[in-house]
Coordinates of C-alpha atoms in Angstrom, one line a residue:
X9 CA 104.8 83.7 150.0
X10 CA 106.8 86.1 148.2
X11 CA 105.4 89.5 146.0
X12 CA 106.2 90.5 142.9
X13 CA 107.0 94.1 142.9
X14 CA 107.2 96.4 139.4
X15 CA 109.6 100.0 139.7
X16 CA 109.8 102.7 137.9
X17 CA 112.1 105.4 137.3
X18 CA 109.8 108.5 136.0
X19 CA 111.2 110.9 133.6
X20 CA 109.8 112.6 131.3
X21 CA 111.4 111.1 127.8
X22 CA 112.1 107.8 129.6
X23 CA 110.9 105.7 132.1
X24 CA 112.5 103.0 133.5
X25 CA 111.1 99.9 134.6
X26 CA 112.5 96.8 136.7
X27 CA 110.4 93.5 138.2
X28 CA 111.3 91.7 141.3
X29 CA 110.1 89.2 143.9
X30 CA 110.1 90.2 147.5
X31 CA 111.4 86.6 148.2
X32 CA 115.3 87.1 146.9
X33 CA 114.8 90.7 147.2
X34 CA 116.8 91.1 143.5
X35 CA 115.4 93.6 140.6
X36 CA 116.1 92.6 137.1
X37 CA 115.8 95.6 134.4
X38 CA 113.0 95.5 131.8
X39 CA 113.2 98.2 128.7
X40 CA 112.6 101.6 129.6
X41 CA 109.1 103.2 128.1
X42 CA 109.0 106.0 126.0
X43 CA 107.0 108.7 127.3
X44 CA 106.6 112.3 125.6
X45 CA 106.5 115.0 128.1
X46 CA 106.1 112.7 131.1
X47 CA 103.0 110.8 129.4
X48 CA 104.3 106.9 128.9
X49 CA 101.8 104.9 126.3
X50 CA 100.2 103.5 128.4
X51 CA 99.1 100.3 126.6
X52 CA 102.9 99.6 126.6
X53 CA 102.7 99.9 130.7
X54 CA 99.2 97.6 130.9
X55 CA 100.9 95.2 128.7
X56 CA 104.1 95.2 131.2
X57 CA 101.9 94.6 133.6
X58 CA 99.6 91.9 132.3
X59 CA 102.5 89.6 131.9
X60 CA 104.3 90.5 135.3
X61 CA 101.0 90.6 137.6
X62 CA 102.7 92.3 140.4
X63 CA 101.5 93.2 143.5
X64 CA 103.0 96.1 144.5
X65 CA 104.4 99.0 142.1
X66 CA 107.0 101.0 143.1
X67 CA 107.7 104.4 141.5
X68 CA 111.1 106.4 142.6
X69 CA 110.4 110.1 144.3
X70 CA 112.9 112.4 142.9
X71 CA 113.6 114.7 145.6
X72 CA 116.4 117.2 145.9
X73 CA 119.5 116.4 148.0
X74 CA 118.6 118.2 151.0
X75 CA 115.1 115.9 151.1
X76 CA 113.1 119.2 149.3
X77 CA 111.2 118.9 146.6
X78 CA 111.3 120.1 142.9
X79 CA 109.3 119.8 139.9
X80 CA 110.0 116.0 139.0
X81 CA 108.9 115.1 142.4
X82 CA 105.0 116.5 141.7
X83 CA 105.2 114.7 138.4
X84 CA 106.5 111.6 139.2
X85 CA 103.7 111.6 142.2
X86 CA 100.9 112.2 139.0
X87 CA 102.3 109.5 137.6
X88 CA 102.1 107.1 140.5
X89 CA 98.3 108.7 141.0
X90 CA 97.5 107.5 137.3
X91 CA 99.0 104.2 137.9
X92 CA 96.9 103.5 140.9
X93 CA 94.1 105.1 139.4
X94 CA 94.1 103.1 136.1
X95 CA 95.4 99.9 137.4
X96 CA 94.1 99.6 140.9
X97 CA 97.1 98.3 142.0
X98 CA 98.8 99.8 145.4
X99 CA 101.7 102.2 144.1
X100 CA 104.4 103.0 146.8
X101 CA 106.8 105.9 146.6
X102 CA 110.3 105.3 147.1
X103 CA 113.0 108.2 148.2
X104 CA 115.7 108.0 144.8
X105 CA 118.0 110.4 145.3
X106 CA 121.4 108.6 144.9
X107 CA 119.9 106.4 142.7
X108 CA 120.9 107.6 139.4
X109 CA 124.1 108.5 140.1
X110 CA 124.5 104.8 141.3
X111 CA 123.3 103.1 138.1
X112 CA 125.8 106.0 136.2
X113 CA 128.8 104.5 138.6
X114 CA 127.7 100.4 138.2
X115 CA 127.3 100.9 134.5
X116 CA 130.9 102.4 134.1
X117 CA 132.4 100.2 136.7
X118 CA 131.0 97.2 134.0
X119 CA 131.9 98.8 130.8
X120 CA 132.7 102.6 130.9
X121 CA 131.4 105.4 129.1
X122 CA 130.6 103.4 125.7
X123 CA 127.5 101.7 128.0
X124 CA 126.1 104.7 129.8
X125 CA 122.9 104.5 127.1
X126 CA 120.2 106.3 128.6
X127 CA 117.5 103.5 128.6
X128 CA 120.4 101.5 130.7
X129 CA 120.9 104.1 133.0
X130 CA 116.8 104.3 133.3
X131 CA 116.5 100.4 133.9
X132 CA 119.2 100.3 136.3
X133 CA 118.0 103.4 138.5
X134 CA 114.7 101.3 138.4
X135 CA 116.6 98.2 140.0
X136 CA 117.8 100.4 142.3
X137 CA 114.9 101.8 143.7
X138 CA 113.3 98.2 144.0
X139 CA 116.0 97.2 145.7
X140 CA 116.2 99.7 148.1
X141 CA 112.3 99.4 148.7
X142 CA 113.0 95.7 149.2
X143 CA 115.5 96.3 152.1
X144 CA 112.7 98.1 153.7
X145 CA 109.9 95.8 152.9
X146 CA 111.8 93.0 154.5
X147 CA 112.2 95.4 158.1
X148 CA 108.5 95.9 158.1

């Protein structure tokens, strides 16, 4: 019996958001959420969440290259705390350091610089992060 798993990508204008099922272990964008200085609307994110159901939220740990941490990292950990807090629902941190400039390289490789919108950057960082957390879900 597979999970369904939600990701986000914190940031504090945008945050992206992806679902996907442990089963095929494949993340599928949703639209980012608008937040204003890190604070999403949170009725958006309930709502996201009432029709998904997942079981496992996922939120990407901004760390610096060298594994250190920096000012997004405490913020996008708040976030994860208010997640779990409001929601009830585990929250699991996942390491995203190459994942933006991943989603900036896939979104160029489809359609170059005219598609590098930030809400698609957002939702793909977001499928990248759950996939990664997916290849080690499935080791466990």
């Amino acid at each position: 019996m597979g999970i369904t798993v939600l990701a986000f990508d914190f940031g504090t204008k945008s945050i992206g958001c992806a679902v996907g099922q442990s089963i095929t272990g494949t993340a599928q964008a949703l639209p980012a959420f608008k937040a204003q200085d890190g604070i999403p609307n949170w009725s958006a994110i309930e709502n996201c969440l009432k029709e998904w159901k997942p079981d496992v939220l996922v939120v990407g740990l901004p760390l610096n290259m060298d594994g250190t941490i920096q000012d997004l990292t405490l913020r996008a950990k708040k976030f994860a705390n208010r997640l779990h807090g409001r929601f009830g629902i585990t929250v699991e941190l996942q390491d995203e350091r190459l994942t933006t400039m991943e989603a900036r390289s896939e979104i160029f490789e489809r359609g170059g610089f005219r598609s590098l919108k930030k809400d698609k950057v957002d939702g793909i960082s977001a499928c990248l992060i759950l996939e990664s957390w997916f290849e080690g879900y499935s080791a466990r």
